[in-house]
Structures are given as structure tokens and as C-alpha cells.
Amino acid sequence: MGSGATADVFMATQVSVERSVAIKVMHSHLAHSHDFAARFQREARAMGQLQHPHIARVIDFDATGEHPYMVIEYLPGGSLREHLDEQDGPLSPADAVSVASQLADALQYAHAIGMVHRDSKPANVMFVDDARHHAVLTDFGIARLADEAMTATGAVLGTPAYIAPEQVRGERAEAAADQYGLGVMLYEMVTGHYPFRPILCTHS
């Protein structure tokens, strides 16, 4: 289905209940970091506790072996990134506000129980069907796992256009970082472009 900075994603069938699922297989270089398996298990369990209509459900996970993976609900409507690219311009104001409102509700819920996403961007927003009215935020916890694994390299994890200034400086990402990313997404949905030119950088 796709590949990103932290994982490859495959579509599969859960035979016992005959439903489609997505399997997110973490890249092996992340799994080799110190205590990754324990942290992966902790984060996966925390993600599994998230029960919200606009947050992707974690169905199962396995932290053993060279390639830890999570099984999450399959969302066939594609990503917000794909939707914006297909539009080649802004969404309608009503659609933009609807998506942003759903994501804000999901983030508020997660923040209230102490979870921060750290990588709020259109590629991590999926739709439940082709109508694209119901948005779902994916990858809670994945960004934190990768961030901890990459700390020693001095790399800044995240998509430059959406990461908050404190993340660029290498500081801890709090709820405000998610709100920043959501604000950039809303601006892009309404105008069709970023609020500023993103610059890729690292910290040391």
C-alpha cells in the first residue's frame, strides 16, 4: 500500500472475521535501536486504548522478531495528502473546516489522556471511504518511537512543512506541536499551498 520514513504498509485479510486490515511493518533499522521492542509494545498498547471515531484503531501488534508490526483498521478512502494532490488546489471551505474539526476533536481527546501525535500531516489523515467526509488520524505513537530511535543521529523526524519550531530545535514535542501541524493543514486545505516555504534541517 505504501512506504514511509518509519514503516511499510501492506493490505491483508483477517481471515477469522473476513475483513480487510492494514499491516504497518516497522523498518528494521528502527527495531535495532536500544529497547525498541519494549517501547514498541508500550506504545502499541497505549494506542490500542484510543477509542475515538476519528483515530485509527489498532487491532493487534507483535514486537518480537526483526520487523515489529501493527495491524490497524483498513481505511480505503485514501489520504488527505492524496486528496489535496488530486484537487491541485484548495478544498471547499466547508470541506476544509469539516476535516479540521474532526482532527481537532481527535487531538483534543488524545491530549486529554496524555498522548501526543508528533507528526500531524495530510499523509497521516485517512478517509473511511471514497466520499471523504469521515477523516481519521493515523500513526499515533509511531512518531515518538521513531523519534526516540533516531535521537542519537541528530536527525529531525517529521515532514518539514508541518513540524513545529520546537521540534526543529530538537526539543520535546507537546500538544502544541500537534496543534501547529493541524493549523498548517487547515491553511493548506483552504489556500492550496503551505503558509511558508519549508526548509529541511537537522540539529546537533
PDB file of C-alpha atoms in Angstrom:
ATOM      1  CA  MET A   1       0.000   0.000   0.000  1.00  0.00           C
ATOM      2  CA  GLY A   2       2.877   2.365   0.637  1.00  0.00           C
ATOM      3  CA  SER A   3       6.122   3.126   2.406  1.00  0.00           C
ATOM      4  CA  GLY A   4       7.174   5.952   4.716  1.00  0.00           C
ATOM      5  CA  ALA A   5      10.052   7.054   6.910  1.00  0.00           C
ATOM      6  CA  THR A   6       9.142   4.622   9.685  1.00  0.00           C
ATOM      7  CA  ALA A   7       7.322   1.680   8.110  1.00  0.00           C
ATOM      8  CA  ASP A   8       5.993  -0.173   5.088  1.00  0.00           C
ATOM      9  CA  VAL A   9       2.230  -0.690   4.914  1.00  0.00           C
ATOM     10  CA  PHE A  10       0.561  -3.770   3.459  1.00  0.00           C
ATOM     11  CA  MET A  11      -3.080  -4.654   2.901  1.00  0.00           C
ATOM     12  CA  ALA A  12      -4.151  -8.042   4.255  1.00  0.00           C
ATOM     13  CA  THR A  13      -7.243 -10.039   5.163  1.00  0.00           C
ATOM     14  CA  GLN A  14      -8.077 -11.028   8.727  1.00  0.00           C
ATOM     15  CA  VAL A  15      -9.392 -14.483   7.861  1.00  0.00           C
ATOM     16  CA  SER A  16     -11.234 -15.136  11.139  1.00  0.00           C
ATOM     17  CA  VAL A  17     -13.685 -12.296  10.530  1.00  0.00           C
ATOM     18  CA  GLU A  18     -13.167 -11.859   6.764  1.00  0.00           C
ATOM     19  CA  ARG A  19     -12.235  -8.186   6.864  1.00  0.00           C
ATOM     20  CA  SER A  20      -9.506  -6.131   5.248  1.00  0.00           C
ATOM     21  CA  VAL A  21      -6.813  -4.691   7.503  1.00  0.00           C
ATOM     22  CA  ALA A  22      -3.615  -2.703   7.070  1.00  0.00           C
ATOM     23  CA  ILE A  23      -0.340  -4.053   8.461  1.00  0.00           C
ATOM     24  CA  LYS A  24       2.303  -1.478   9.319  1.00  0.00           C
ATOM     25  CA  VAL A  25       5.741  -3.138   9.423  1.00  0.00           C
ATOM     26  CA  MET A  26       8.417  -1.024  11.095  1.00  0.00           C
ATOM     27  CA  HIS A  27      11.728  -0.565   9.293  1.00  0.00           C
ATOM     28  CA  SER A  28      14.426  -2.843  10.664  1.00  0.00           C
ATOM     29  CA  HIS A  29      16.892  -0.024  11.439  1.00  0.00           C
ATOM     30  CA  LEU A  30      14.414   1.334  13.994  1.00  0.00           C
ATOM     31  CA  ALA A  31      13.914  -2.069  15.558  1.00  0.00           C
ATOM     32  CA  HIS A  32      17.646  -2.342  16.205  1.00  0.00           C
ATOM     33  CA  SER A  33      17.694   0.692  18.495  1.00  0.00           C
ATOM     34  CA  HIS A  34      18.049   0.229  22.257  1.00  0.00           C
ATOM     35  CA  ASP A  35      14.997  -1.236  23.978  1.00  0.00           C
ATOM     36  CA  PHE A  36      12.860  -0.706  20.869  1.00  0.00           C
ATOM     37  CA  ALA A  37      10.781  -3.866  21.357  1.00  0.00           C
ATOM     38  CA  ALA A  38       9.753  -2.836  24.874  1.00  0.00           C
ATOM     39  CA  ARG A  39       8.928   0.703  23.771  1.00  0.00           C
ATOM     40  CA  PHE A  40       7.033  -0.574  20.732  1.00  0.00           C
ATOM     41  CA  GLN A  41       4.930  -2.832  22.951  1.00  0.00           C
ATOM     42  CA  ARG A  42       4.230   0.019  25.377  1.00  0.00           C
ATOM     43  CA  GLU A  43       3.213   2.419  22.630  1.00  0.00           C
ATOM     44  CA  ALA A  44       1.121  -0.169  20.777  1.00  0.00           C
ATOM     45  CA  ARG A  45      -0.830  -0.975  23.922  1.00  0.00           C
ATOM     46  CA  ALA A  46      -1.401   2.716  24.592  1.00  0.00           C
ATOM     47  CA  MET A  47      -2.555   3.229  21.010  1.00  0.00           C
ATOM     48  CA  GLY A  48      -4.892   0.277  21.378  1.00  0.00           C
ATOM     49  CA  GLN A  49      -6.624   2.099  24.227  1.00  0.00           C
ATOM     50  CA  LEU A  50      -7.530   5.046  21.995  1.00  0.00           C
ATOM     51  CA  GLN A  51     -11.240   4.770  21.291  1.00  0.00           C
ATOM     52  CA  HIS A  52     -12.337   7.662  19.109  1.00  0.00           C
ATOM     53  CA  PRO A  53     -14.246   7.783  15.800  1.00  0.00           C
ATOM     54  CA  HIS A  54     -11.514   9.913  14.209  1.00  0.00           C
ATOM     55  CA  ILE A  55      -8.477   7.906  15.368  1.00  0.00           C
ATOM     56  CA  ALA A  56      -7.452   4.708  13.566  1.00  0.00           C
ATOM     57  CA  ARG A  57      -7.994   1.565  15.641  1.00  0.00           C
ATOM     58  CA  VAL A  58      -5.076  -0.744  16.468  1.00  0.00           C
ATOM     59  CA  ILE A  59      -6.319  -4.332  16.143  1.00  0.00           C
ATOM     60  CA  ASP A  60      -3.175  -6.273  17.042  1.00  0.00           C
ATOM     61  CA  PHE A  61       0.618  -5.990  17.214  1.00  0.00           C
ATOM     62  CA  ASP A  62       3.789  -8.040  17.605  1.00  0.00           C
ATOM     63  CA  ALA A  63       7.064  -6.617  18.914  1.00  0.00           C
ATOM     64  CA  THR A  64       9.150  -9.786  18.535  1.00  0.00           C
ATOM     65  CA  GLY A  65      11.460 -10.511  15.640  1.00  0.00           C
ATOM     66  CA  GLU A  66      13.348  -8.214  13.305  1.00  0.00           C
ATOM     67  CA  HIS A  67      10.247  -6.463  11.964  1.00  0.00           C
ATOM     68  CA  PRO A  68       7.747  -5.357  14.643  1.00  0.00           C
ATOM     69  CA  TYR A  69       4.322  -4.685  13.181  1.00  0.00           C
ATOM     70  CA  MET A  70       0.884  -3.329  13.989  1.00  0.00           C
ATOM     71  CA  VAL A  71      -2.420  -4.380  12.486  1.00  0.00           C
ATOM     72  CA  ILE A  72      -4.741  -1.404  12.081  1.00  0.00           C
ATOM     73  CA  GLU A  73      -8.139  -0.853  10.536  1.00  0.00           C
ATOM     74  CA  TYR A  74      -8.149  -0.553   6.751  1.00  0.00           C
ATOM     75  CA  LEU A  75      -9.273   2.872   5.538  1.00  0.00           C
ATOM     76  CA  PRO A  76      -9.987   2.657   1.790  1.00  0.00           C
ATOM     77  CA  GLY A  77     -10.783   6.323   1.171  1.00  0.00           C
ATOM     78  CA  GLY A  78      -7.152   7.324   0.699  1.00  0.00           C
ATOM     79  CA  SER A  79      -5.204  10.023   2.496  1.00  0.00           C
ATOM     80  CA  LEU A  80      -5.750  13.752   2.772  1.00  0.00           C
ATOM     81  CA  ARG A  81      -2.394  14.142   1.014  1.00  0.00           C
ATOM     82  CA  GLU A  82      -3.707  12.212  -1.981  1.00  0.00           C
ATOM     83  CA  HIS A  83      -6.951  14.189  -1.910  1.00  0.00           C
ATOM     84  CA  LEU A  84      -5.114  17.528  -1.939  1.00  0.00           C
ATOM     85  CA  ASP A  85      -2.839  16.390  -4.756  1.00  0.00           C
ATOM     86  CA  GLU A  86      -5.836  15.262  -6.822  1.00  0.00           C
ATOM     87  CA  GLN A  87      -7.580  18.573  -6.228  1.00  0.00           C
ATOM     88  CA  ASP A  88      -4.471  20.504  -7.332  1.00  0.00           C
ATOM     89  CA  GLY A  89      -5.883  23.403  -5.356  1.00  0.00           C
ATOM     90  CA  PRO A  90      -7.849  24.201  -2.199  1.00  0.00           C
ATOM     91  CA  LEU A  91     -10.781  22.244  -0.830  1.00  0.00           C
ATOM     92  CA  SER A  92     -14.105  23.965  -0.385  1.00  0.00           C
ATOM     93  CA  PRO A  93     -14.245  25.979   2.860  1.00  0.00           C
ATOM     94  CA  ALA A  94     -16.948  23.641   4.178  1.00  0.00           C
ATOM     95  CA  ASP A  95     -14.875  20.510   3.495  1.00  0.00           C
ATOM     96  CA  ALA A  96     -11.731  22.063   4.967  1.00  0.00           C
ATOM     97  CA  VAL A  97     -13.496  23.103   8.160  1.00  0.00           C
ATOM     98  CA  SER A  98     -15.167  19.695   8.457  1.00  0.00           C
ATOM     99  CA  VAL A  99     -11.875  17.797   8.207  1.00  0.00           C
ATOM    100  CA  ALA A 100     -10.056  20.192  10.547  1.00  0.00           C
ATOM    101  CA  SER A 101     -12.854  19.975  13.106  1.00  0.00           C
ATOM    102  CA  GLN A 102     -12.733  16.171  13.106  1.00  0.00           C
ATOM    103  CA  LEU A 103      -8.954  16.180  13.542  1.00  0.00           C
ATOM    104  CA  ALA A 104      -9.115  18.792  16.299  1.00  0.00           C
ATOM    105  CA  ASP A 105     -11.629  16.626  18.153  1.00  0.00           C
ATOM    106  CA  ALA A 106      -9.342  13.598  17.821  1.00  0.00           C
ATOM    107  CA  LEU A 107      -6.300  15.523  19.053  1.00  0.00           C
ATOM    108  CA  GLN A 108      -8.201  17.029  21.975  1.00  0.00           C
ATOM    109  CA  TYR A 109      -9.254  13.538  23.054  1.00  0.00           C
ATOM    110  CA  ALA A 110      -5.713  12.167  22.773  1.00  0.00           C
ATOM    111  CA  HIS A 111      -4.123  15.122  24.556  1.00  0.00           C
ATOM    112  CA  ALA A 112      -6.604  14.786  27.420  1.00  0.00           C
ATOM    113  CA  ILE A 113      -5.252  11.300  28.141  1.00  0.00           C
ATOM    114  CA  GLY A 114      -1.623  12.316  27.701  1.00  0.00           C
ATOM    115  CA  MET A 115      -0.871  11.202  24.136  1.00  0.00           C
ATOM    116  CA  VAL A 116       0.832  13.448  21.590  1.00  0.00           C
ATOM    117  CA  HIS A 117       0.933  12.547  17.902  1.00  0.00           C
ATOM    118  CA  ARG A 118       4.147  14.431  16.914  1.00  0.00           C
ATOM    119  CA  ASP A 119       3.630  14.114  13.148  1.00  0.00           C
ATOM    120  CA  SER A 120       0.288  15.687  12.222  1.00  0.00           C
ATOM    121  CA  LYS A 121       0.296  15.942   8.429  1.00  0.00           C
ATOM    122  CA  PRO A 122      -2.007  15.131   5.467  1.00  0.00           C
ATOM    123  CA  ALA A 123      -0.325  11.767   4.814  1.00  0.00           C
ATOM    124  CA  ASN A 124      -1.390  10.657   8.307  1.00  0.00           C
ATOM    125  CA  VAL A 125      -5.031  11.597   7.745  1.00  0.00           C
ATOM    126  CA  MET A 126      -7.116   8.896   6.071  1.00  0.00           C
ATOM    127  CA  PHE A 127     -10.749   8.689   4.965  1.00  0.00           C
ATOM    128  CA  VAL A 128     -13.047   5.766   5.730  1.00  0.00           C
ATOM    129  CA  ASP A 129     -14.495   5.690   2.205  1.00  0.00           C
ATOM    130  CA  ASP A 130     -14.396   7.421  -1.171  1.00  0.00           C
ATOM    131  CA  ALA A 131     -16.945  10.040  -0.089  1.00  0.00           C
ATOM    132  CA  ARG A 132     -14.168  11.528   2.070  1.00  0.00           C
ATOM    133  CA  HIS A 133     -16.477  13.009   4.675  1.00  0.00           C
ATOM    134  CA  HIS A 134     -15.136  10.975   7.634  1.00  0.00           C
ATOM    135  CA  ALA A 135     -11.473  11.707   8.424  1.00  0.00           C
ATOM    136  CA  VAL A 136      -9.315   9.503  10.654  1.00  0.00           C
ATOM    137  CA  LEU A 137      -5.925  10.340  12.164  1.00  0.00           C
ATOM    138  CA  THR A 138      -3.390   7.512  11.933  1.00  0.00           C
ATOM    139  CA  ASP A 139       0.048   6.681  13.362  1.00  0.00           C
ATOM    140  CA  PHE A 140      -0.358   7.764  16.984  1.00  0.00           C
ATOM    141  CA  GLY A 141       2.773   6.688  18.857  1.00  0.00           C
ATOM    142  CA  ILE A 142       4.738   5.751  15.731  1.00  0.00           C
ATOM    143  CA  ALA A 143       6.407   9.154  15.512  1.00  0.00           C
ATOM    144  CA  ARG A 144       7.519   9.012  19.140  1.00  0.00           C
ATOM    145  CA  LEU A 145       9.038   5.570  18.680  1.00  0.00           C
ATOM    146  CA  ALA A 146      10.983   6.680  15.622  1.00  0.00           C
ATOM    147  CA  ASP A 147      11.973   9.953  17.268  1.00  0.00           C
ATOM    148  CA  GLU A 148      13.487   8.133  20.245  1.00  0.00           C
ATOM    149  CA  ALA A 149      15.276   5.686  17.943  1.00  0.00           C
ATOM    150  CA  MET A 150      16.799   8.494  15.878  1.00  0.00           C
ATOM    151  CA  THR A 151      17.806  10.818  18.729  1.00  0.00           C
ATOM    152  CA  ALA A 152      21.464   9.898  18.541  1.00  0.00           C
ATOM    153  CA  THR A 153      21.695  10.729  14.825  1.00  0.00           C
ATOM    154  CA  GLY A 154      20.763  14.387  15.242  1.00  0.00           C
ATOM    155  CA  ALA A 155      18.001  13.985  12.656  1.00  0.00           C
ATOM    156  CA  VAL A 156      14.724  15.842  12.938  1.00  0.00           C
ATOM    157  CA  LEU A 157      11.796  13.486  12.425  1.00  0.00           C
ATOM    158  CA  GLY A 158       8.777  14.790  10.580  1.00  0.00           C
ATOM    159  CA  THR A 159       7.735  16.491   7.379  1.00  0.00           C
ATOM    160  CA  PRO A 160       9.376  19.953   7.322  1.00  0.00           C
ATOM    161  CA  ALA A 161       6.237  21.874   6.332  1.00  0.00           C
ATOM    162  CA  TYR A 162       4.264  20.602   9.339  1.00  0.00           C
ATOM    163  CA  ILE A 163       6.734  20.270  12.221  1.00  0.00           C
ATOM    164  CA  ALA A 164       6.656  22.910  14.948  1.00  0.00           C
ATOM    165  CA  PRO A 165       9.667  25.172  15.623  1.00  0.00           C
ATOM    166  CA  GLU A 166      10.426  23.411  18.902  1.00  0.00           C
ATOM    167  CA  GLN A 167      10.731  20.101  17.055  1.00  0.00           C
ATOM    168  CA  VAL A 168      13.185  21.667  14.623  1.00  0.00           C
ATOM    169  CA  ARG A 169      15.235  22.793  17.623  1.00  0.00           C
ATOM    170  CA  GLY A 170      15.266  19.224  18.914  1.00  0.00           C
ATOM    171  CA  GLU A 171      13.020  19.974  21.876  1.00  0.00           C
ATOM    172  CA  ARG A 172      10.293  17.724  23.246  1.00  0.00           C
ATOM    173  CA  ALA A 173       7.062  17.834  21.258  1.00  0.00           C
ATOM    174  CA  GLU A 174       3.992  18.620  23.345  1.00  0.00           C
ATOM    175  CA  ALA A 175       0.325  19.055  22.438  1.00  0.00           C
ATOM    176  CA  ALA A 176       1.083  22.469  20.919  1.00  0.00           C
ATOM    177  CA  ALA A 177       3.179  20.769  18.225  1.00  0.00           C
ATOM    178  CA  ASP A 178       0.122  18.800  17.082  1.00  0.00           C
ATOM    179  CA  GLN A 179      -1.945  21.982  17.032  1.00  0.00           C
ATOM    180  CA  TYR A 180       0.731  23.650  14.926  1.00  0.00           C
ATOM    181  CA  GLY A 181       0.624  20.822  12.386  1.00  0.00           C
ATOM    182  CA  LEU A 182      -3.171  20.980  12.291  1.00  0.00           C
ATOM    183  CA  GLY A 183      -3.016  24.725  11.670  1.00  0.00           C
ATOM    184  CA  VAL A 184      -0.681  24.225   8.716  1.00  0.00           C
ATOM    185  CA  MET A 185      -3.004  21.552   7.317  1.00  0.00           C
ATOM    186  CA  LEU A 186      -6.030  23.830   7.627  1.00  0.00           C
ATOM    187  CA  TYR A 187      -4.161  26.641   5.857  1.00  0.00           C
ATOM    188  CA  GLU A 188      -3.188  24.268   3.055  1.00  0.00           C
ATOM    189  CA  MET A 189      -6.723  22.915   2.707  1.00  0.00           C
ATOM    190  CA  VAL A 190      -8.155  26.437   2.425  1.00  0.00           C
ATOM    191  CA  THR A 191      -5.486  28.006   0.183  1.00  0.00           C
ATOM    192  CA  GLY A 192      -3.948  25.100  -1.702  1.00  0.00           C
ATOM    193  CA  HIS A 193      -0.400  25.835  -0.532  1.00  0.00           C
ATOM    194  CA  TYR A 194       1.793  25.991   2.573  1.00  0.00           C
ATOM    195  CA  PRO A 195       1.819  29.131   4.751  1.00  0.00           C
ATOM    196  CA  PHE A 196       5.582  29.380   4.129  1.00  0.00           C
ATOM    197  CA  ARG A 197       8.376  27.631   2.288  1.00  0.00           C
ATOM    198  CA  PRO A 198       9.532  24.568   4.281  1.00  0.00           C
ATOM    199  CA  ILE A 199      13.245  24.191   4.977  1.00  0.00           C
ATOM    200  CA  LEU A 200      14.783  20.801   5.703  1.00  0.00           C
ATOM    201  CA  CYS A 201      17.291  20.891   8.545  1.00  0.00           C
ATOM    202  CA  THR A 202      18.983  18.876  11.268  1.00  0.00           C
ATOM    203  CA  HIS A 203      20.125  19.733  14.752  1.00  0.00           C
ATOM    204  CA  SER A 204      23.250  18.683  16.597  1.00  0.00           C
TER     205      SER A 204
END
